XYZ file of C-alpha atoms in Angstrom:
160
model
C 21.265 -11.873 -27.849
C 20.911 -11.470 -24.182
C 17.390 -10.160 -23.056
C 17.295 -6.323 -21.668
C 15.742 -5.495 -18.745
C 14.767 -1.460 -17.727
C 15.325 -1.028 -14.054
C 12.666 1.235 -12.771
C 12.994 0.321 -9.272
C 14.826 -2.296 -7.339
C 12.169 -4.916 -8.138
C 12.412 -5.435 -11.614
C 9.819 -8.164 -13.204
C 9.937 -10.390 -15.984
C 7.297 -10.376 -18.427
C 6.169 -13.624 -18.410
C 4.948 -15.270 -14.829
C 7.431 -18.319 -13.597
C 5.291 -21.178 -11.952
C 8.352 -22.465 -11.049
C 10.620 -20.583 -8.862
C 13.009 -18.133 -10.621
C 16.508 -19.072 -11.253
C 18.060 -15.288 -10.480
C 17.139 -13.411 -7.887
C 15.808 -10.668 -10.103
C 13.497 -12.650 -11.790
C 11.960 -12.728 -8.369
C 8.423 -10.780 -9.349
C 6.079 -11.275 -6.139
C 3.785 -8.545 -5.565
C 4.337 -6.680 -8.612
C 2.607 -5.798 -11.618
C 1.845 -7.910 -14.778
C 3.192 -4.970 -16.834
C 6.844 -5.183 -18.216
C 8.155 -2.051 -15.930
C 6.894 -4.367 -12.794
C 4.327 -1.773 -10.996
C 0.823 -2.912 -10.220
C -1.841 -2.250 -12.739
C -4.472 0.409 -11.587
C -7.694 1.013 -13.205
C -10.094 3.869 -12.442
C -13.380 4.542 -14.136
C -16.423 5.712 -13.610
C -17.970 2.594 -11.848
C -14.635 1.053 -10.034
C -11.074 1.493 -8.990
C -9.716 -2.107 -9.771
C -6.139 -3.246 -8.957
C -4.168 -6.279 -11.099
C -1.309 -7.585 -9.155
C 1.039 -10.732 -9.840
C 0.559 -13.013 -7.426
C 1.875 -16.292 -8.493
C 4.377 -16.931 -5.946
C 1.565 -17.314 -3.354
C -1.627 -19.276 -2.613
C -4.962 -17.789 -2.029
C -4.530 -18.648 1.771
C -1.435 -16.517 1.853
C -2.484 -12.843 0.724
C -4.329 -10.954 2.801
C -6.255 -7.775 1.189
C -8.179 -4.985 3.947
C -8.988 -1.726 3.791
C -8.301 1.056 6.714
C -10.188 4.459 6.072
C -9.512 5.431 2.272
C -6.252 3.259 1.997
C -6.505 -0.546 0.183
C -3.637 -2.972 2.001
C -2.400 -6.158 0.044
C -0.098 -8.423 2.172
C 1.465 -11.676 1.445
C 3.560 -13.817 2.910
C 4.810 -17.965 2.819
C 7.066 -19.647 5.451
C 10.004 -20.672 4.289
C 10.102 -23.493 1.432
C 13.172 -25.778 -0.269
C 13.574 -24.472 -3.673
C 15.773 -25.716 -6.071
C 18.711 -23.652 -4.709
C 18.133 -23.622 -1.161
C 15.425 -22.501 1.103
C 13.156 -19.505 0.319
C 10.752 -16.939 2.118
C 8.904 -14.182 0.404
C 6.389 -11.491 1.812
C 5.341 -8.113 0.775
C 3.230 -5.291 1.953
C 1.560 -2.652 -1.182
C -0.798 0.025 -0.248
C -3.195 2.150 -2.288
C -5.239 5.333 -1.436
C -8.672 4.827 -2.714
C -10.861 7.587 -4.040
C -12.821 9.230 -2.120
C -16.157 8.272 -3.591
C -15.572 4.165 -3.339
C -17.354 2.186 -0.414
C -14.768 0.559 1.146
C -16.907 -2.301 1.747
C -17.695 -3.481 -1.000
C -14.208 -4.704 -2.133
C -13.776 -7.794 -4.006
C -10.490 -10.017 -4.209
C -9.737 -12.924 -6.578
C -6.737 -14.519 -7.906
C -6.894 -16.041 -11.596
C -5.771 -19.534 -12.417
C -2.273 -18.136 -13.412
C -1.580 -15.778 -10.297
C -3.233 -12.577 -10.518
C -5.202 -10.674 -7.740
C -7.627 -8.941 -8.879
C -9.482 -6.254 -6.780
C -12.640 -4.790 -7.287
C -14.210 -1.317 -6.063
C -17.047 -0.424 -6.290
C -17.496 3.612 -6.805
C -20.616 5.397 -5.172
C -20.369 8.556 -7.089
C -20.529 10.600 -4.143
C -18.024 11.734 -3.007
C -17.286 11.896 0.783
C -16.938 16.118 2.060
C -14.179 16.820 3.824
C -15.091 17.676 7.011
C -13.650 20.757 8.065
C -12.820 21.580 11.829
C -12.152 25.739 12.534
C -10.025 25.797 15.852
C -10.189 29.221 17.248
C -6.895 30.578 18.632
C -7.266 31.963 22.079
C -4.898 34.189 23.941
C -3.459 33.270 26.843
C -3.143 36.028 29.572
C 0.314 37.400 31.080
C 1.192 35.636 34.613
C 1.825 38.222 36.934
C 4.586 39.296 38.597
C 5.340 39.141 42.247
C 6.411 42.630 43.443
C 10.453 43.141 43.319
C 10.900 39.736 40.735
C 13.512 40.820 38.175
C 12.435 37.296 36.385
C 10.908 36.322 33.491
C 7.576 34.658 33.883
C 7.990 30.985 32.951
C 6.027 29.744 30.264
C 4.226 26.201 30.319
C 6.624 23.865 28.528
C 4.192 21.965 26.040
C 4.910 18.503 24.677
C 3.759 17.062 21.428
């Protein structure tokens, strides 16, 4: 009986992490999930946001994890490496958007024995304001005319 696999994106994972490099290319499951449907685990509560992710392809030395404002970045990446079909590289990039109540710097990475990151967040339970900026809209004046100019004023071309 030949084993199913769901195909919820074009990543699929298999349920069970492979120390030694996977024989088909979608048993490939770097950066993914430990869940069967290969996507990340995400847990919030009311004292952290904690992340799970699978890991095992990688060593500690290799993933990088930073934050930028209210986003959480998780890269890794390994040079190229003889497998036992040819030569391999693997990296991947997966962002999260923190809440808005979690100090940013007080994340906490650490990969298990078997390959999994986990990531740690600590909530503050206050939760940031968003500042709000009013712009007032002004009105620019009409350019005059010169006397006996049948032309339309030209208006400032404006780049963005």
């Amino acid at each position: 009986m030949a084993q199913q696999h769901s195909l919820p994106h074009a990543y699929p994972m298999s349920p069970e992490c492979e120390f030694a490099n996977p024989s088909k290319i979608y048993d490939q499951n770097f950066g993914e999930g430990k869940l069967e449907r290969g996507i990340s685990e995400v847990t919030l509560n009311e004292h952290k946001f904690q992340v799970f992710l699978d890991v095992c392809q990688f060593t500690p030395d290799e993933i990088a994890v930073r934050t930028v404002d209210n986003l959480l970045e998780v890269t890794a990446q390994h040079p190229q490496k003889v497998d036992r079909h040819g030569f391999i590289s693997r990296e991947f990039t997966r962002t999260y958007i923190l809440p808005l109540d979690v100090d940013p710097f007080s994340v906490k990475a650490t990969v298990t024995h078997d390959g999994i990151l986990s990531i740690e967040v600590r909530r503050t339970g206050k939760a940031l304001k968003a500042k709000i900026n009013e712009v007032e809209v002004t009105c620019q004046g009409q350019p005059e005319r010169k006397e006996g100019s049948q032309e339309r004023p030209q208006i400032p071309k404006t780049s963005f």
